[in-house]
mmCIF file of C-alpha atoms in Angstrom:
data_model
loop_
_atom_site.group_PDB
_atom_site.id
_atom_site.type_symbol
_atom_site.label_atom_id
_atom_site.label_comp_id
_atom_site.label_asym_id
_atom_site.label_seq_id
_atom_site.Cartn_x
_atom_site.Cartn_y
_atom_site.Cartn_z
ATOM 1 C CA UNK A 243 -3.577 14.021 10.446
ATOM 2 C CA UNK A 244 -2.564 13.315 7.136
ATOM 3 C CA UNK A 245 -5.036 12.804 3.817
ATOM 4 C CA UNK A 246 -4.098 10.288 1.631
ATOM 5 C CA UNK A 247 -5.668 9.564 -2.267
ATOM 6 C CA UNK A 248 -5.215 6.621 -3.820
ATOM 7 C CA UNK A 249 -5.057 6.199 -7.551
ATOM 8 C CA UNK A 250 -4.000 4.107 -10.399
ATOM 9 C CA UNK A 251 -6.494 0.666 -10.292
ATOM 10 C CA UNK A 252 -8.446 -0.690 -13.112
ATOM 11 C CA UNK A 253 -8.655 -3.782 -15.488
ATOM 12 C CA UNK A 254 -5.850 -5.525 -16.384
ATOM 13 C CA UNK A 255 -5.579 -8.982 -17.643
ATOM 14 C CA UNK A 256 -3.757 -11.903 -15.501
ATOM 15 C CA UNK A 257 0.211 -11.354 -16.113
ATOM 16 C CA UNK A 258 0.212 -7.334 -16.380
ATOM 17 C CA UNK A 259 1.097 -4.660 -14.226
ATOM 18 C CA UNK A 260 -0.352 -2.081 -12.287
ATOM 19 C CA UNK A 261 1.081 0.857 -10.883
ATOM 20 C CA UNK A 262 -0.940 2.011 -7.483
ATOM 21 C CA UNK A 263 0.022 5.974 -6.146
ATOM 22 C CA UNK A 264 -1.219 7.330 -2.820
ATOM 23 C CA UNK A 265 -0.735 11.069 -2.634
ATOM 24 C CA UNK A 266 -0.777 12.918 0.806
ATOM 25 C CA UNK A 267 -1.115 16.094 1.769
ATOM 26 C CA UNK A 268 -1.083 18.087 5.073
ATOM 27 C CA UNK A 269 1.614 16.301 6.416
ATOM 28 C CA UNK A 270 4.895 14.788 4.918
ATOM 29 C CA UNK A 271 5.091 11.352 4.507
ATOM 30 C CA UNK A 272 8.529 11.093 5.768
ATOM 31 C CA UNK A 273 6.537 11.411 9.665
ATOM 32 C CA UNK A 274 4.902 7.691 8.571
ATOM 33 C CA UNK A 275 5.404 4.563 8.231
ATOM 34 C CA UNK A 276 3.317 3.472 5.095
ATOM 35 C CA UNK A 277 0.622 0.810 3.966
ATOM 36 C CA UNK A 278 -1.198 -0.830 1.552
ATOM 37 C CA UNK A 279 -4.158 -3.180 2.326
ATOM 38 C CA UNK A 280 -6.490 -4.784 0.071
ATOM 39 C CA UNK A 281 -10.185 -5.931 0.802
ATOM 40 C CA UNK A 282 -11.578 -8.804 -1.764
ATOM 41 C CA UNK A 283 -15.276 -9.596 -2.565
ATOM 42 C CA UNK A 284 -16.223 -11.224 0.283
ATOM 43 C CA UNK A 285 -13.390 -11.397 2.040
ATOM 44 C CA UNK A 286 -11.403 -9.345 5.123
ATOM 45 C CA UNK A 287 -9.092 -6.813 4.974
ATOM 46 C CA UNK A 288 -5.719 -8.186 4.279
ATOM 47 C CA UNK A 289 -2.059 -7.041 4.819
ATOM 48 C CA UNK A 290 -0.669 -6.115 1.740
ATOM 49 C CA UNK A 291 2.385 -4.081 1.739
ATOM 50 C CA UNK A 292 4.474 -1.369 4.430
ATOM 51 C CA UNK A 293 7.451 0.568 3.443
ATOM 52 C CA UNK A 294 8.869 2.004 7.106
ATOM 53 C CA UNK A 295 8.801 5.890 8.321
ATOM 54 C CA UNK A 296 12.115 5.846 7.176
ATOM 55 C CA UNK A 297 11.832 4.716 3.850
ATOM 56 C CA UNK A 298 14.578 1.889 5.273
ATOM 57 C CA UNK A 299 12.608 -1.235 5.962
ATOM 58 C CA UNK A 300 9.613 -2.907 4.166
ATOM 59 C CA UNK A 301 7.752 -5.773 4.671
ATOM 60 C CA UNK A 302 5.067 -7.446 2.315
ATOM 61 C CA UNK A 303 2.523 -10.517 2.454
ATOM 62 C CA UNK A 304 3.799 -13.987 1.257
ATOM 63 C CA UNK A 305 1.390 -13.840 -1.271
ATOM 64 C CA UNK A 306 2.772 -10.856 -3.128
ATOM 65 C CA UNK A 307 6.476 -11.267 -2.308
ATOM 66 C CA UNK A 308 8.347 -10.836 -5.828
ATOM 67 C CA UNK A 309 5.562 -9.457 -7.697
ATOM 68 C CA UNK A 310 4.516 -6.268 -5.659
ATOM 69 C CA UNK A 311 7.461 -3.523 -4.667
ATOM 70 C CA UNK A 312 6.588 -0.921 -2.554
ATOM 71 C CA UNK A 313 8.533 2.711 -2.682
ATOM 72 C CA UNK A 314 8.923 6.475 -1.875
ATOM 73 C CA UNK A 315 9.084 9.890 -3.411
ATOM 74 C CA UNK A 316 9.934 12.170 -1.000
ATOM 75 C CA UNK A 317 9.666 14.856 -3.066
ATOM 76 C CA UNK A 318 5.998 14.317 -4.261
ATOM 77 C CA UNK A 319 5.088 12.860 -1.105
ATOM 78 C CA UNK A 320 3.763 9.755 -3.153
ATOM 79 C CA UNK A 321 4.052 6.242 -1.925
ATOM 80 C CA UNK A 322 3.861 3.832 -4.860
ATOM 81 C CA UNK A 323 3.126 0.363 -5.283
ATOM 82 C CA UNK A 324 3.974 -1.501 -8.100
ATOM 83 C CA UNK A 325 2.412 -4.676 -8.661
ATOM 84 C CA UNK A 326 3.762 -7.093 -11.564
ATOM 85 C CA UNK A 327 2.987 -10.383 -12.629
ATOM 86 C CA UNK A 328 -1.283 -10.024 -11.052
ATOM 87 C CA UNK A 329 -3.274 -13.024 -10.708
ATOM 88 C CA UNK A 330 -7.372 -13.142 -10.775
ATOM 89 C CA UNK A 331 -6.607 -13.549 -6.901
ATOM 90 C CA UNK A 332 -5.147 -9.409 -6.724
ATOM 91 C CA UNK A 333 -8.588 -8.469 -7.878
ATOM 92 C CA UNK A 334 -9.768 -6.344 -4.612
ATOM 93 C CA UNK A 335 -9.980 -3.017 -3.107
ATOM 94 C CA UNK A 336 -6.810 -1.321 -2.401
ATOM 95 C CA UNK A 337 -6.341 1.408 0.476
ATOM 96 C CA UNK A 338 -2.999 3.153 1.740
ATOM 97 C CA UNK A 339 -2.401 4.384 5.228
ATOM 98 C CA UNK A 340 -0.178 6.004 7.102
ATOM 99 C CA UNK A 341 0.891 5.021 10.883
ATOM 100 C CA UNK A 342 3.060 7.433 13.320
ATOM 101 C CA UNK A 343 5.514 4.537 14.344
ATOM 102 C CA UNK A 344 9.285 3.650 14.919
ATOM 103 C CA UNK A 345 11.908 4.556 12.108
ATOM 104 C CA UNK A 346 12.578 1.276 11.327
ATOM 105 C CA UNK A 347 9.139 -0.031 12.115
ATOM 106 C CA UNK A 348 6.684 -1.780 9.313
ATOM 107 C CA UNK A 349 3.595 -1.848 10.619
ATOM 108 C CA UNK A 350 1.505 -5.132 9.273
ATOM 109 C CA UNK A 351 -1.728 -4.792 11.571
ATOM 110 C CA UNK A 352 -4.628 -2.487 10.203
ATOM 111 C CA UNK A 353 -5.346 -1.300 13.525
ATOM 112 C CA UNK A 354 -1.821 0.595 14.222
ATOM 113 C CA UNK A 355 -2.858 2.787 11.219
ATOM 114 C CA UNK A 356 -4.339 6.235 11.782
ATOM 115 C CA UNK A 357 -5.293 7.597 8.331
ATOM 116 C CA UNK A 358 -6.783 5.947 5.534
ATOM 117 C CA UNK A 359 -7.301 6.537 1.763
ATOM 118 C CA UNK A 360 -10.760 6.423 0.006
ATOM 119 C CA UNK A 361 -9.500 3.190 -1.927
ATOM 120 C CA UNK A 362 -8.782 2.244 -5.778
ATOM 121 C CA UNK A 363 -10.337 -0.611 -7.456
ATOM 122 C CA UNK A 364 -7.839 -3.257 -9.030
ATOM 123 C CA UNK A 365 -9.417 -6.090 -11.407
ATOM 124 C CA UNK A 366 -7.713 -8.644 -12.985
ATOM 125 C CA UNK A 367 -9.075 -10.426 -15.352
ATOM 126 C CA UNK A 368 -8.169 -14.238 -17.185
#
């Protein structure tokens, strides 16, 4: 089991940038393939963002494709996602997680995760 900590939401007006970090600890990262979801008001969990165990492959929603980059340090044992360019539409909940999985594998369904951060708050604002 791995714990994971998410950090690095707040307000930011329509157009900025926010830099999201998940820190784990009690197992290296490099064992999982890696996550982000996001949870709206009112709405379902959604697919966000996965980087694979591997650090190789990684695979993000069509509606975040260009603006959002997800990466690795290996080092920290940090996954990162950088979102550019947010829209009123980003404003949501957003959770890592970490899923034992193929090397290669990016896993896009919540339900082939086993660990799960607390959550950071993202707001954008017009």
């Amino acid at each position: 089991q791995v714990q994971l900590v998410e950090s690095g939401g707040g307000l930011v007006q329509a157009g900025g940038s926010l830099r999201l970090s998940c820190a784990a600890s009690g197992r290296p990262l490099s064992d999982y393939a890696m996550g982000w979801f996001r949870q709206g008001p009112g709405k379902e969990r959604e697919f966000v963002a996965a980087t694979s165990r591997g650090g190789v492959s990684t695979d993000y929603a069509d509606s975040v494709k260009g603006r959002f980059t997800v990466s690795r340090d290996y080092a920290k044992n940090i996954v990162y996602l950088q979102m550019n360019s947010l829209e009123p539409e980003d404003t949501a909940i957003y959770y890592c997680a970490a899923a034992t999985s193929r090397y290669y594998y990016t896993p896009r369904g919540g339900s082939e995760y086993d660990d799960w951060g607390q959550g950071t708050q993202v707001t954008v604002s017009l």
